[in-house]
Amino acid sequence: MGRLGTSDYEDLRNARILENQARMASLGLHKTASELRSIASSVKPTNLRKYSKKDYTLKPLRRSDRLKHSDHRLKHSSTATANKRPNRVSLRRSHRLRGKEGGVSEESVEESEESYGTTPSSEERRPANMPLVKLGGLELQLSPEYSARRCDSKGRGSLYDPVYGICCHFCRQKKLCGEEDCKRCSDLDMDEPCIGKTDCSACHSSNGVLCRACLMVRYGEEMDEVRKDKEWMCPHCVEEKGINPYWICNSSLCLRKRKMVPTGIAIFRAREMGYKSVAHLLMDELQRTNKVIA
């Protein structure tokens, strides 16, 4: 089959157009299309939404029938139960703690608190590095793997324990200490103090609990010397008793309470300037500026 030229293709195309137009005329489609265009142009849209200003006045809340009935019952029973309400509001307790009788007696609560050591008297107050922890009389013992890893870091300890670890006031790390002869952290003996954490002889509070690394880096004191000194006091008590008013605790929590900017990792700057610790640097700066400690 030969290839058609340009003139032959145009003649064939024009012939098909004329044929299609004649067919549409015989069917009356031209007239129908023109009528539809005229009708569409003359008709105006009538379904446009009209603007209506909304009323935002306060209306009563819709309440379900269940809540309406409950409110109705409460109104009638409020007068009857007013005299029956106890003066002391009881604590909400789970069904596990309620027991068979539906509640925990005060005797059992007091006994449990006494057994767990949560409300000790002033005479039975324990040092801060020897808190009492009991978990239902379970036998406490570290696994061999944990025992081997415990002494990897002597400064702050290498094992984090949220239950038996004692939190350092500065680094906030609740770890078992890395001291080899610490019976509390190795044998989990709760009646022994942690020799890897300090205890203030004056306040016996968490403010005086410091690990070996923080005690040296932040305050320039050795753990072995502090452990031998039975009269050692934390910076809070030293300032409170007026022994050295410029010797303050430089933890971020205490500095923020004084509205002072935390020092961050300032030990490198302190040692470059010839200071033994961050506390010595901060004390010298406070003395030079003669800043009153609030």
Coordinates of C-alpha atoms in Angstrom, one line a residue:
M1 CA 0.0 0.0 0.0
G2 CA 1.5 3.3 -1.0
R3 CA 2.0 6.3 1.3
L4 CA -0.6 9.1 1.0
G5 CA 0.6 12.6 0.3
T6 CA -0.3 15.7 2.2
S7 CA -3.0 16.8 -0.2
D8 CA -4.6 13.3 -0.3
Y9 CA -4.8 13.3 3.5
E10 CA -6.4 16.7 3.7
D11 CA -9.0 15.8 1.1
L12 CA -9.9 12.6 3.0
R13 CA -10.2 14.6 6.3
N14 CA -12.4 17.2 4.8
A15 CA -14.6 14.6 3.2
R16 CA -15.1 12.9 6.7
I17 CA -16.0 16.3 8.3
L18 CA -18.6 17.0 5.7
E19 CA -20.0 13.6 6.1
N20 CA -20.3 14.0 9.9
Q21 CA -21.9 17.4 9.6
A22 CA -24.5 16.1 7.2
R23 CA -25.3 13.2 9.6
M24 CA -25.7 15.6 12.5
A25 CA -28.0 17.9 10.5
S26 CA -30.2 14.9 9.5
L27 CA -30.5 14.0 13.2
G28 CA -31.2 17.7 14.3
L29 CA -28.3 17.9 16.6
H30 CA -27.2 21.4 15.6
K31 CA -30.5 22.9 16.6
T32 CA -30.6 21.0 19.9
A33 CA -27.1 22.2 20.8
S34 CA -27.9 25.8 20.1
E35 CA -31.1 25.6 22.1
L36 CA -29.2 24.1 25.1
R37 CA -26.6 26.9 25.0
S38 CA -29.3 29.6 24.9
I39 CA -31.2 28.0 27.8
A40 CA -28.0 27.6 29.9
S41 CA -27.0 31.2 29.4
S42 CA -30.5 32.6 30.2
V43 CA -31.1 30.6 33.4
K44 CA -29.7 32.2 36.5
P45 CA -28.6 30.0 39.5
T46 CA -31.3 30.1 42.1
N47 CA -29.8 27.6 44.7
L48 CA -27.2 30.0 46.1
R49 CA -27.0 30.0 49.9
K50 CA -28.0 33.2 51.5
Y51 CA -25.9 34.7 54.3
S52 CA -27.5 34.4 57.7
K53 CA -26.0 35.8 60.8
K54 CA -25.4 33.2 63.5
D55 CA -26.6 33.6 67.0
Y56 CA -23.9 32.9 69.5
T57 CA -25.9 33.5 72.6
L58 CA -25.4 31.2 75.5
K59 CA -27.7 28.2 75.6
P60 CA -28.1 25.5 78.2
L61 CA -25.9 22.5 77.8
R62 CA -27.4 19.4 76.3
R63 CA -27.4 16.5 78.8
S64 CA -28.3 12.9 78.3
D65 CA -31.3 11.4 80.0
R66 CA -28.9 9.2 82.1
L67 CA -27.3 12.3 83.6
K68 CA -30.6 14.0 84.1
H69 CA -31.9 11.0 86.1
S70 CA -28.7 10.9 88.1
D71 CA -28.9 14.6 89.0
H72 CA -32.5 14.1 90.0
R73 CA -31.6 11.3 92.3
L74 CA -28.7 13.3 93.8
K75 CA -30.9 16.2 94.6
H76 CA -33.3 14.0 96.6
S77 CA -30.6 12.1 98.3
S78 CA -28.3 15.0 99.2
T79 CA -30.3 16.0 102.3
A80 CA -30.4 12.4 103.5
T81 CA -26.6 11.8 103.1
A82 CA -25.5 15.2 104.4
N83 CA -25.4 14.0 108.0
K84 CA -23.8 10.7 107.1
R85 CA -20.7 12.1 105.5
P86 CA -17.5 11.5 107.6
N87 CA -15.4 14.4 108.6
R88 CA -12.3 12.8 107.1
V89 CA -12.2 12.0 103.4
S90 CA -11.2 8.5 102.8
L91 CA -8.5 7.6 100.3
R92 CA -9.4 5.9 97.0
R93 CA -8.0 2.4 96.9
S94 CA -8.0 -0.3 94.3
H95 CA -10.0 -3.5 94.6
R96 CA -6.8 -5.4 95.2
L97 CA -6.1 -3.4 98.4
R98 CA -9.7 -3.3 99.6
G99 CA -9.8 -7.0 100.4
K100 CA -12.8 -9.1 101.1
E101 CA -14.5 -6.5 103.4
G102 CA -14.2 -3.8 100.8
G103 CA -11.7 -1.6 102.6
V104 CA -8.3 -1.4 104.3
S105 CA -8.4 -0.9 108.1
E106 CA -6.4 1.9 109.7
E107 CA -4.6 -0.7 111.8
S108 CA -3.3 -2.5 108.7
V109 CA -2.2 0.8 107.0
E110 CA -0.3 1.8 110.1
E111 CA 1.3 -1.6 110.4
S112 CA 2.4 -1.6 106.8
E113 CA 3.9 1.9 107.1
E114 CA 5.8 0.8 110.2
S115 CA 7.1 -2.3 108.6
Y116 CA 8.3 -0.5 105.5
G117 CA 10.0 2.3 107.5
T118 CA 8.1 5.1 105.8
T119 CA 7.2 6.9 109.1
P120 CA 10.3 6.5 111.3
S121 CA 10.5 8.5 114.5
S122 CA 13.2 11.0 115.2
E123 CA 15.2 8.5 117.3
E124 CA 15.1 5.9 114.5
R125 CA 16.1 8.3 111.7
R126 CA 18.5 6.5 109.4
P127 CA 21.4 8.2 107.6
A128 CA 20.8 9.4 104.1
N129 CA 23.3 6.9 102.7
M130 CA 21.4 4.0 104.4
P131 CA 17.7 4.3 103.4
L132 CA 15.5 1.4 104.3
V133 CA 14.1 -0.6 101.3
K134 CA 11.9 -3.6 101.8
L135 CA 10.0 -5.5 99.1
G136 CA 7.7 -8.0 100.9
G137 CA 10.5 -9.8 102.6
L138 CA 12.2 -11.1 99.5
E139 CA 15.7 -12.3 99.6
L140 CA 17.9 -9.7 98.0
Q141 CA 20.9 -10.8 95.9
L142 CA 22.7 -9.5 92.9
S143 CA 23.2 -11.7 89.9
P144 CA 26.8 -12.8 89.2
E145 CA 26.8 -10.7 86.0
Y146 CA 25.8 -7.6 87.9
S147 CA 28.3 -8.3 90.7
A148 CA 31.1 -8.5 88.2
R149 CA 30.1 -5.2 86.6
R150 CA 29.4 -3.2 89.8
C151 CA 33.0 -2.2 90.4
D152 CA 33.9 -1.2 86.9
S153 CA 33.5 2.5 87.8
K154 CA 34.5 3.5 91.3
G155 CA 33.7 7.2 90.8
R156 CA 29.9 7.1 90.2
G157 CA 29.2 3.4 89.9
S158 CA 28.3 1.5 86.7
L159 CA 25.0 -0.1 87.6
Y160 CA 21.8 2.0 87.7
D161 CA 19.2 0.6 90.1
P162 CA 16.0 2.5 90.6
V163 CA 15.1 0.6 93.8
Y164 CA 18.3 0.0 95.7
G165 CA 20.5 2.7 94.2
I166 CA 21.0 5.9 96.2
C167 CA 20.6 9.2 94.2
C168 CA 23.6 11.6 94.2
H169 CA 22.5 15.2 94.9
F170 CA 24.6 16.6 92.1
C171 CA 24.7 14.1 89.2
R172 CA 21.2 12.7 90.1
Q173 CA 22.4 9.2 89.2
K174 CA 20.7 6.5 91.3
K175 CA 23.4 3.9 91.0
L176 CA 25.0 1.2 93.1
C177 CA 28.4 2.4 94.2
G178 CA 31.6 0.8 92.8
E179 CA 33.4 0.4 96.2
E180 CA 34.6 -3.2 96.5
D181 CA 33.9 -3.6 100.3
C182 CA 30.5 -1.9 100.3
K183 CA 28.1 -4.5 101.8
R184 CA 25.0 -2.6 100.9
C185 CA 25.7 -2.4 97.2
S186 CA 27.3 -5.8 96.9
D187 CA 25.1 -7.9 99.2
L188 CA 22.1 -5.5 99.2
D189 CA 22.2 -5.4 103.0
M190 CA 19.8 -2.6 103.9
D191 CA 21.1 -2.3 107.4
E192 CA 24.6 -1.2 106.2
P193 CA 25.4 2.3 104.9
C194 CA 26.7 2.8 101.3
I195 CA 30.3 3.7 101.7
G196 CA 30.4 5.2 98.2
K197 CA 27.9 8.0 99.1
T198 CA 28.4 10.7 101.7
D199 CA 26.2 11.5 104.7
C200 CA 26.0 14.9 106.4
S201 CA 26.4 14.6 110.1
A202 CA 24.1 17.6 110.7
C203 CA 21.1 17.2 108.5
H204 CA 21.3 13.5 107.3
S205 CA 19.3 14.6 104.3
S206 CA 19.5 14.0 100.5
N207 CA 21.4 17.3 100.1
G208 CA 24.4 15.7 101.7
V209 CA 24.4 12.6 99.5
L210 CA 27.3 12.8 97.0
C211 CA 29.1 10.1 95.0
R212 CA 32.9 9.9 94.9
A213 CA 33.3 11.6 91.5
C214 CA 31.0 14.5 92.3
L215 CA 32.6 15.0 95.7
M216 CA 36.0 15.4 94.2
V217 CA 35.2 17.3 91.0
R218 CA 32.6 19.7 92.4
Y219 CA 33.9 20.2 95.9
G220 CA 37.5 19.0 95.9
E221 CA 37.1 16.5 98.8
E222 CA 38.2 12.9 98.9
M223 CA 35.7 10.2 99.8
D224 CA 38.2 8.3 102.0
E225 CA 38.8 11.4 104.1
V226 CA 35.1 12.3 104.3
R227 CA 34.3 8.8 105.4
K228 CA 36.8 9.0 108.3
D229 CA 35.5 12.5 109.4
K230 CA 32.4 11.8 111.6
E231 CA 31.7 15.5 111.8
W232 CA 31.6 16.1 108.0
M233 CA 28.9 18.5 106.9
C234 CA 27.4 19.2 103.5
P235 CA 27.8 22.7 101.9
H236 CA 24.2 23.5 102.9
C237 CA 24.9 23.0 106.6
V238 CA 28.3 24.7 106.4
E239 CA 26.6 27.9 105.1
E240 CA 23.7 27.6 107.5
K241 CA 26.0 27.4 110.5
G242 CA 28.0 30.3 109.2
I243 CA 31.3 28.4 109.0
N244 CA 32.0 29.7 105.5
P245 CA 29.2 31.8 104.0
Y246 CA 30.7 31.6 100.5
W247 CA 31.0 27.8 100.5
I248 CA 27.7 26.9 98.8
C249 CA 26.3 23.9 96.9
N250 CA 26.9 24.3 93.2
S251 CA 24.4 21.8 91.9
S252 CA 22.1 23.0 89.2
L253 CA 19.1 22.6 91.5
C254 CA 20.5 24.7 94.3
L255 CA 21.9 27.4 91.9
R256 CA 18.5 27.8 90.2
K257 CA 16.9 28.3 93.7
R258 CA 19.4 31.1 94.3
K259 CA 18.5 32.5 90.8
M260 CA 22.1 31.8 89.6
V261 CA 23.1 30.3 86.3
P262 CA 24.3 26.7 86.7
T263 CA 28.0 26.3 86.0
G264 CA 27.7 23.2 83.7
I265 CA 31.0 21.4 83.1
A266 CA 33.3 24.0 84.7
I267 CA 35.9 21.7 86.2
F268 CA 38.3 22.2 83.2
R269 CA 38.1 26.0 83.5
A270 CA 38.6 25.7 87.3
R271 CA 41.7 23.6 87.0
E272 CA 43.2 25.7 84.2
M273 CA 42.8 28.7 86.6
G274 CA 44.5 26.8 89.4
Y275 CA 41.4 25.9 91.5
K276 CA 41.0 22.6 93.1
S277 CA 37.3 22.2 92.3
V278 CA 34.3 24.1 90.9
A279 CA 33.2 25.1 94.5
H280 CA 36.6 26.8 95.1
L281 CA 36.2 28.7 91.8
L282 CA 32.7 29.8 92.7
M283 CA 33.7 30.8 96.2
D284 CA 36.5 33.0 95.0
E285 CA 34.2 34.7 92.5
L286 CA 31.6 35.4 95.2
Q287 CA 34.2 36.8 97.5
R288 CA 35.6 39.1 94.8
T289 CA 32.2 40.4 93.8
N290 CA 31.2 40.5 97.5
K291 CA 27.8 39.0 96.5
V292 CA 25.4 38.4 99.3
I293 CA 24.2 34.8 99.3
A294 CA 20.4 34.7 99.5

